[in-house]
């Protein structure tokens, strides 16, 4: 199956429980919750996205794409598959090809699309007003605050870690204070900062 990829880059995982870990980021094009065009943002299901996932380059098959991931990563053997919404394109063939090159495969998903089996680390970031299909995984990382997506409504799901990540944008400082206050009152939750933005790396 051909894949459309926005970018592949080598950086540190900035967010979540694995923050600080070197990884190759494989960012797929396209999302089911927003077109990626500014003129559509106000009417989209997900309106706070901080990412450009429009357009990109095609790879003809899983081997070609896995090889490209290896070629940008030096000795790093962790790949974070993201987007856009990676669940729209990530399939068993690509997971197998990445495993075949020695990669541990992590995914960042909005959780509304089924994932192939065999992924090593699943991070779900729920979006208000959507229905989760992926209800288990390693971390649930909720962008906070979101009207209609109270943290308490996710606590019954089968995740090892629960995190709140302050929504970036004009209210980021206030959102960070609110996220800290949330963790202090509900200690099941921990804070996820977007550390790559703080230190100025991709
Ligand atoms: C760009 S998304 C791509 C993966 C997938 N579509 C998703 O939403 O999880 C990567 C991560 O950035 C988070 N994110 C997007 N916009 C954000 C913002 N304005 N502030 C904080 N986190 C944001 C998402 O919730 C997700 O955890
Ligand atoms: N450094 C870094 N860490 C990240 N973790 C998740 C990201 C994403 O956009 O999915 C991301 C990203 O864009 N950069
Ligand atoms: S679901 Fe993810 S990629 Fe899609 S618009 Fe929302 S944050 Fe961006
Ligand atoms: Mg990002």
mmCIF file of C-alpha atoms and ligand atoms in Angstrom:
data_model
loop_
_atom_site.group_PDB
_atom_site.id
_atom_site.type_symbol
_atom_site.label_atom_id
_atom_site.label_comp_id
_atom_site.label_asym_id
_atom_site.label_seq_id
_atom_site.Cartn_x
_atom_site.Cartn_y
_atom_site.Cartn_z
ATOM 1 C CA UNK A 1 0.000 0.000 0.000
ATOM 2 C CA UNK A 2 1.362 3.487 -0.773
ATOM 3 C CA UNK A 3 1.739 5.928 2.102
ATOM 4 C CA UNK A 4 1.628 9.738 2.095
ATOM 5 C CA UNK A 5 4.077 11.267 4.540
ATOM 6 C CA UNK A 6 4.329 14.906 5.614
ATOM 7 C CA UNK A 7 7.775 14.638 7.214
ATOM 8 C CA UNK A 8 10.318 12.339 8.821
ATOM 9 C CA UNK A 9 12.690 13.845 11.382
ATOM 10 C CA UNK A 10 15.014 12.863 14.205
ATOM 11 C CA UNK A 11 14.346 14.491 17.582
ATOM 12 C CA UNK A 12 13.530 13.768 21.210
ATOM 13 C CA UNK A 13 10.075 12.656 22.238
ATOM 14 C CA UNK A 14 8.845 15.920 23.716
ATOM 15 C CA UNK A 15 5.644 14.757 25.379
ATOM 16 C CA UNK A 16 4.232 12.161 27.704
ATOM 17 C CA UNK A 17 5.824 9.484 29.824
ATOM 18 C CA UNK A 18 8.627 8.910 27.283
ATOM 19 C CA UNK A 19 9.672 12.587 27.104
ATOM 20 C CA UNK A 20 13.395 12.991 26.503
ATOM 21 C CA UNK A 21 13.804 9.772 24.575
ATOM 22 C CA UNK A 22 15.480 9.972 21.131
ATOM 23 C CA UNK A 23 13.127 8.964 18.357
ATOM 24 C CA UNK A 24 12.479 9.232 14.666
ATOM 25 C CA UNK A 25 9.148 10.951 13.999
ATOM 26 C CA UNK A 26 7.145 9.666 11.070
ATOM 27 C CA UNK A 27 4.388 12.186 10.432
ATOM 28 C CA UNK A 28 1.687 10.974 8.052
ATOM 29 C CA UNK A 29 -0.401 13.377 6.001
ATOM 30 C CA UNK A 30 -4.115 13.782 6.612
ATOM 31 C CA UNK A 31 -6.516 13.614 9.546
ATOM 32 C CA UNK A 32 -10.123 12.526 9.962
ATOM 33 C CA UNK A 33 -10.898 15.355 12.433
ATOM 34 C CA UNK A 34 -9.649 18.384 10.434
ATOM 35 C CA UNK A 35 -8.698 19.043 6.807
ATOM 36 C CA UNK A 36 -5.598 20.944 7.929
ATOM 37 C CA UNK A 37 -6.772 24.111 6.162
ATOM 38 C CA UNK A 38 -7.087 27.209 8.343
ATOM 39 C CA UNK A 39 -10.406 28.158 6.704
ATOM 40 C CA UNK A 40 -11.886 24.854 7.943
ATOM 41 C CA UNK A 41 -10.538 25.017 11.497
ATOM 42 C CA UNK A 42 -13.535 26.699 13.157
ATOM 43 C CA UNK A 43 -15.923 24.030 11.859
ATOM 44 C CA UNK A 44 -13.635 21.034 12.457
ATOM 45 C CA UNK A 45 -14.139 18.268 15.021
ATOM 46 C CA UNK A 46 -10.650 19.079 16.386
ATOM 47 C CA UNK A 47 -9.969 22.822 16.432
ATOM 48 C CA UNK A 48 -6.761 23.306 18.456
ATOM 49 C CA UNK A 49 -4.258 21.374 16.348
ATOM 50 C CA UNK A 50 -0.691 22.704 16.477
ATOM 51 C CA UNK A 51 0.549 20.728 13.439
ATOM 52 C CA UNK A 52 0.889 21.066 9.658
ATOM 53 C CA UNK A 53 0.033 17.687 8.175
ATOM 54 C CA UNK A 54 -1.079 18.758 4.685
ATOM 55 C CA UNK A 55 0.559 17.361 1.572
ATOM 56 C CA UNK A 56 3.829 15.508 1.479
ATOM 57 C CA UNK A 57 5.631 12.736 -0.261
ATOM 58 C CA UNK A 58 4.444 9.291 -1.361
ATOM 59 C CA UNK A 59 6.230 6.046 -0.518
ATOM 60 C CA UNK A 60 5.258 3.045 -2.632
ATOM 61 C CA UNK A 61 5.413 0.373 0.066
ATOM 62 C CA UNK A 62 6.290 -0.478 3.660
ATOM 63 C CA UNK A 63 9.918 -1.428 2.938
ATOM 64 C CA UNK A 64 10.614 1.900 1.233
ATOM 65 C CA UNK A 65 9.076 3.889 4.077
ATOM 66 C CA UNK A 66 10.796 1.897 6.836
ATOM 67 C CA UNK A 67 14.108 2.376 5.034
ATOM 68 C CA UNK A 68 13.558 6.133 4.907
ATOM 69 C CA UNK A 69 12.856 6.140 8.666
ATOM 70 C CA UNK A 70 16.104 4.274 9.319
ATOM 71 C CA UNK A 71 18.069 6.610 7.062
ATOM 72 C CA UNK A 72 17.234 9.758 9.056
ATOM 73 C CA UNK A 73 17.615 8.271 12.527
ATOM 74 C CA UNK A 74 21.296 7.466 12.927
ATOM 75 C CA UNK A 75 21.548 4.797 15.611
ATOM 76 C CA UNK A 76 18.075 5.552 17.022
ATOM 77 C CA UNK A 77 15.734 2.567 16.944
ATOM 78 C CA UNK A 78 12.539 4.115 18.278
ATOM 79 C CA UNK A 79 9.990 5.528 15.856
ATOM 80 C CA UNK A 80 7.006 7.674 16.849
ATOM 81 C CA UNK A 81 4.310 7.351 14.213
ATOM 82 C CA UNK A 82 2.116 10.450 14.235
ATOM 83 C CA UNK A 83 0.369 12.866 11.912
ATOM 84 C CA UNK A 84 -2.227 13.956 11.138
ATOM 85 C CA UNK A 85 -3.954 10.814 12.180
ATOM 86 C CA UNK A 86 -1.583 7.844 11.801
ATOM 87 C CA UNK A 87 -4.389 5.311 12.233
ATOM 88 C CA UNK A 88 -5.578 6.186 8.730
ATOM 89 C CA UNK A 89 -2.409 4.760 7.142
ATOM 90 C CA UNK A 90 -0.395 2.723 9.642
ATOM 91 C CA UNK A 91 -0.896 -0.954 8.826
ATOM 92 C CA UNK A 92 0.516 -4.341 9.818
ATOM 93 C CA UNK A 93 2.944 -4.351 6.882
ATOM 94 C CA UNK A 94 4.580 -1.118 8.036
ATOM 95 C CA UNK A 95 4.747 -2.260 11.680
ATOM 96 C CA UNK A 96 6.425 -5.468 10.479
ATOM 97 C CA UNK A 97 8.880 -3.605 8.238
ATOM 98 C CA UNK A 98 9.870 -1.256 11.093
ATOM 99 C CA UNK A 99 10.250 -4.175 13.507
ATOM 100 C CA UNK A 100 12.355 -5.901 10.862
ATOM 101 C CA UNK A 101 14.817 -2.997 10.993
ATOM 102 C CA UNK A 102 14.961 -3.218 14.784
ATOM 103 C CA UNK A 103 12.590 -0.362 15.610
ATOM 104 C CA UNK A 104 10.353 -0.089 18.625
ATOM 105 C CA UNK A 105 7.128 1.370 17.255
ATOM 106 C CA UNK A 106 5.201 4.031 19.187
ATOM 107 C CA UNK A 107 2.053 5.745 17.954
ATOM 108 C CA UNK A 108 0.304 9.033 18.771
ATOM 109 C CA UNK A 109 -3.367 8.735 17.866
ATOM 110 C CA UNK A 110 -6.665 10.481 18.436
ATOM 111 C CA UNK A 111 -8.085 7.018 19.140
ATOM 112 C CA UNK A 112 -11.001 7.198 16.681
ATOM 113 C CA UNK A 113 -9.541 4.726 14.171
ATOM 114 C CA UNK A 114 -8.621 1.086 14.756
ATOM 115 C CA UNK A 115 -4.895 0.331 14.899
ATOM 116 C CA UNK A 116 -3.052 -2.724 13.615
ATOM 117 C CA UNK A 117 -1.773 -5.165 16.261
ATOM 118 C CA UNK A 118 1.850 -5.304 17.407
ATOM 119 C CA UNK A 119 2.470 -1.619 18.206
ATOM 120 C CA UNK A 120 4.865 -1.340 21.149
ATOM 121 C CA UNK A 121 3.606 1.921 22.706
ATOM 122 C CA UNK A 122 0.139 3.358 22.182
ATOM 123 C CA UNK A 123 -0.606 6.958 23.184
ATOM 124 C CA UNK A 124 -4.240 7.999 22.776
ATOM 125 C CA UNK A 125 -5.187 11.675 22.927
ATOM 126 C CA UNK A 126 -8.992 11.902 23.004
ATOM 127 C CA UNK A 127 -10.834 14.768 21.352
ATOM 128 C CA UNK A 128 -14.127 16.139 22.713
ATOM 129 C CA UNK A 129 -17.192 15.055 20.781
ATOM 130 C CA UNK A 130 -15.564 12.015 19.191
ATOM 131 C CA UNK A 131 -16.035 8.303 19.889
ATOM 132 C CA UNK A 132 -12.996 6.347 21.015
ATOM 133 C CA UNK A 133 -12.290 3.035 19.307
ATOM 134 C CA UNK A 134 -8.908 2.595 20.974
ATOM 135 C CA UNK A 135 -9.812 2.216 24.650
ATOM 136 C CA UNK A 136 -6.626 0.582 25.913
ATOM 137 C CA UNK A 137 -2.976 1.404 25.643
ATOM 138 C CA UNK A 138 0.102 2.709 27.407
ATOM 139 C CA UNK A 139 -0.779 6.344 27.913
ATOM 140 C CA UNK A 140 -3.870 8.460 27.655
ATOM 141 C CA UNK A 141 -2.705 12.038 27.075
ATOM 142 C CA UNK A 142 -5.583 14.482 27.271
ATOM 143 C CA UNK A 143 -5.100 18.000 25.913
ATOM 144 C CA UNK A 144 -6.504 20.135 28.711
ATOM 145 C CA UNK A 145 -8.891 21.786 29.180
ATOM 146 C CA UNK A 146 -11.436 20.707 26.567
ATOM 147 C CA UNK A 147 -15.127 21.467 27.016
ATOM 148 C CA UNK A 148 -16.929 18.147 26.805
ATOM 149 C CA UNK A 149 -13.867 16.021 27.626
ATOM 150 C CA UNK A 150 -13.489 16.032 31.399
ATOM 151 C CA UNK A 151 -10.562 13.878 32.583
ATOM 152 C CA UNK A 152 -12.825 11.888 34.904
ATOM 153 C CA UNK A 153 -14.727 10.470 31.930
ATOM 154 C CA UNK A 154 -11.605 8.578 30.775
ATOM 155 C CA UNK A 155 -10.423 7.139 34.089
ATOM 156 C CA UNK A 156 -12.225 3.806 33.608
ATOM 157 C CA UNK A 157 -10.300 3.037 30.414
ATOM 158 C CA UNK A 158 -7.468 0.507 30.307
ATOM 159 C CA UNK A 159 -4.347 2.710 30.188
ATOM 160 C CA UNK A 160 -1.206 2.471 32.299
ATOM 161 C CA UNK A 161 -0.605 6.247 32.479
ATOM 162 C CA UNK A 162 -3.011 9.188 32.510
ATOM 163 C CA UNK A 163 -1.668 12.629 31.604
ATOM 164 C CA UNK A 164 -3.033 16.112 31.030
ATOM 165 C CA UNK A 165 -1.204 18.261 28.479
ATOM 166 C CA UNK A 166 -1.901 22.015 28.555
ATOM 167 C CA UNK A 167 -3.562 23.189 25.352
ATOM 168 C CA UNK A 168 -1.086 25.356 23.447
ATOM 169 C CA UNK A 169 -2.375 28.595 22.010
ATOM 170 C CA UNK A 170 -3.183 32.018 23.435
ATOM 171 C CA UNK A 171 -4.254 30.544 26.803
ATOM 172 C CA UNK A 172 -1.293 28.226 27.270
ATOM 173 C CA UNK A 173 -0.060 29.716 30.548
ATOM 174 C CA UNK A 174 -3.516 29.613 32.139
ATOM 175 C CA UNK A 175 -4.061 26.106 30.779
ATOM 176 C CA UNK A 176 -0.751 25.015 32.313
ATOM 177 C CA UNK A 177 -1.780 26.347 35.721
ATOM 178 C CA UNK A 178 -5.141 24.582 35.408
ATOM 179 C CA UNK A 179 -3.458 21.304 34.434
ATOM 180 C CA UNK A 180 -1.119 21.518 37.440
ATOM 181 C CA UNK A 181 -4.075 22.205 39.739
ATOM 182 C CA UNK A 182 -5.875 19.199 38.244
ATOM 183 C CA UNK A 183 -2.947 16.862 38.999
ATOM 184 C CA UNK A 184 -2.681 18.148 42.558
ATOM 185 C CA UNK A 185 -6.327 17.368 43.258
ATOM 186 C CA UNK A 186 -6.517 14.117 41.227
ATOM 187 C CA UNK A 187 -3.100 12.492 41.635
ATOM 188 C CA UNK A 188 -3.925 9.661 39.248
ATOM 189 C CA UNK A 189 -3.064 12.245 36.580
ATOM 190 C CA UNK A 190 0.351 13.640 35.787
ATOM 191 C CA UNK A 191 1.495 16.649 33.794
ATOM 192 C CA UNK A 192 2.758 16.352 30.212
ATOM 193 C CA UNK A 193 4.571 19.417 28.929
ATOM 194 C CA UNK A 194 5.507 19.868 25.268
ATOM 195 C CA UNK A 195 9.197 20.061 26.150
ATOM 196 C CA UNK A 196 10.362 20.256 22.517
ATOM 197 C CA UNK A 197 8.654 23.650 22.258
ATOM 198 C CA UNK A 198 10.372 24.827 25.451
ATOM 199 C CA UNK A 199 13.871 23.961 24.214
ATOM 200 C CA UNK A 200 13.208 24.808 20.557
ATOM 201 C CA UNK A 201 13.665 21.476 18.794
ATOM 202 C CA UNK A 202 11.255 19.863 16.312
HETATM 203 C C1 LIG B 1 -0.712 16.659 16.167
HETATM 204 S S1 LIG B 1 -1.310 15.284 17.066
HETATM 205 C C2 LIG B 1 -1.128 13.933 15.909
HETATM 206 C C3 LIG B 1 -1.595 12.608 16.435
HETATM 207 C C4 LIG B 1 -3.106 12.409 16.538
HETATM 208 N N1 LIG B 1 -3.832 12.979 15.468
HETATM 209 C C5 LIG B 1 -3.619 12.940 17.859
HETATM 210 O O1 LIG B 1 -4.340 13.936 17.880
HETATM 211 O O2 LIG B 1 -3.263 12.339 18.891
HETATM 212 C C6 LIG B 1 0.033 14.949 18.241
HETATM 213 C C7 LIG B 1 -0.231 15.322 19.670
HETATM 214 O O3 LIG B 1 -0.291 16.735 19.804
HETATM 215 C C8 LIG B 1 -1.375 17.053 20.629
HETATM 216 N N2 LIG B 1 -1.767 18.436 20.347
HETATM 217 C C9 LIG B 1 -2.253 18.912 19.184
HETATM 218 N N3 LIG B 1 -2.501 20.240 19.267
HETATM 219 C C10 LIG B 1 -2.147 20.605 20.520
HETATM 220 C C11 LIG B 1 -2.182 21.846 21.226
HETATM 221 N N4 LIG B 1 -2.630 22.972 20.656
HETATM 222 N N5 LIG B 1 -1.739 21.867 22.497
HETATM 223 C C12 LIG B 1 -1.289 20.729 23.096
HETATM 224 N N6 LIG B 1 -1.231 19.532 22.484
HETATM 225 C C13 LIG B 1 -1.663 19.468 21.212
HETATM 226 C C14 LIG B 1 -2.406 16.014 20.261
HETATM 227 O O4 LIG B 1 -3.456 15.918 21.196
HETATM 228 C C15 LIG B 1 -1.550 14.773 20.203
HETATM 229 O O5 LIG B 1 -1.348 14.258 21.505
HETATM 230 N N1 LIG B 2 9.635 16.501 19.771
HETATM 231 C C1 LIG B 2 8.360 16.184 19.476
HETATM 232 N N2 LIG B 2 7.711 15.309 20.254
HETATM 233 C C2 LIG B 2 6.454 14.975 19.895
HETATM 234 N N3 LIG B 2 5.646 14.068 20.492
HETATM 235 C C3 LIG B 2 4.497 13.971 19.787
HETATM 236 C C4 LIG B 2 4.558 14.854 18.717
HETATM 237 C C5 LIG B 2 3.533 14.887 17.663
HETATM 238 O O1 LIG B 2 3.390 15.887 16.960
HETATM 239 O O2 LIG B 2 2.838 13.880 17.529
HETATM 240 C C6 LIG B 2 5.804 15.500 18.783
HETATM 241 C C7 LIG B 2 6.482 16.497 18.002
HETATM 242 O O3 LIG B 2 5.969 17.092 17.050
HETATM 243 N N4 LIG B 2 7.765 16.772 18.398
HETATM 244 S S1 LIG B 3 -6.751 14.799 15.707
HETATM 245 FE FE1 LIG B 3 -4.551 15.198 15.962
HETATM 246 S S2 LIG B 3 -3.752 15.695 13.913
HETATM 247 FE FE2 LIG B 3 -5.986 15.715 13.784
HETATM 248 S S3 LIG B 3 -6.466 17.863 13.995
HETATM 249 FE FE3 LIG B 3 -6.575 16.964 16.070
HETATM 250 S S4 LIG B 3 -4.518 17.174 16.996
HETATM 251 FE FE4 LIG B 3 -4.353 17.608 14.783
HETATM 252 MG MG1 LIG B 4 3.727 17.903 17.615
#
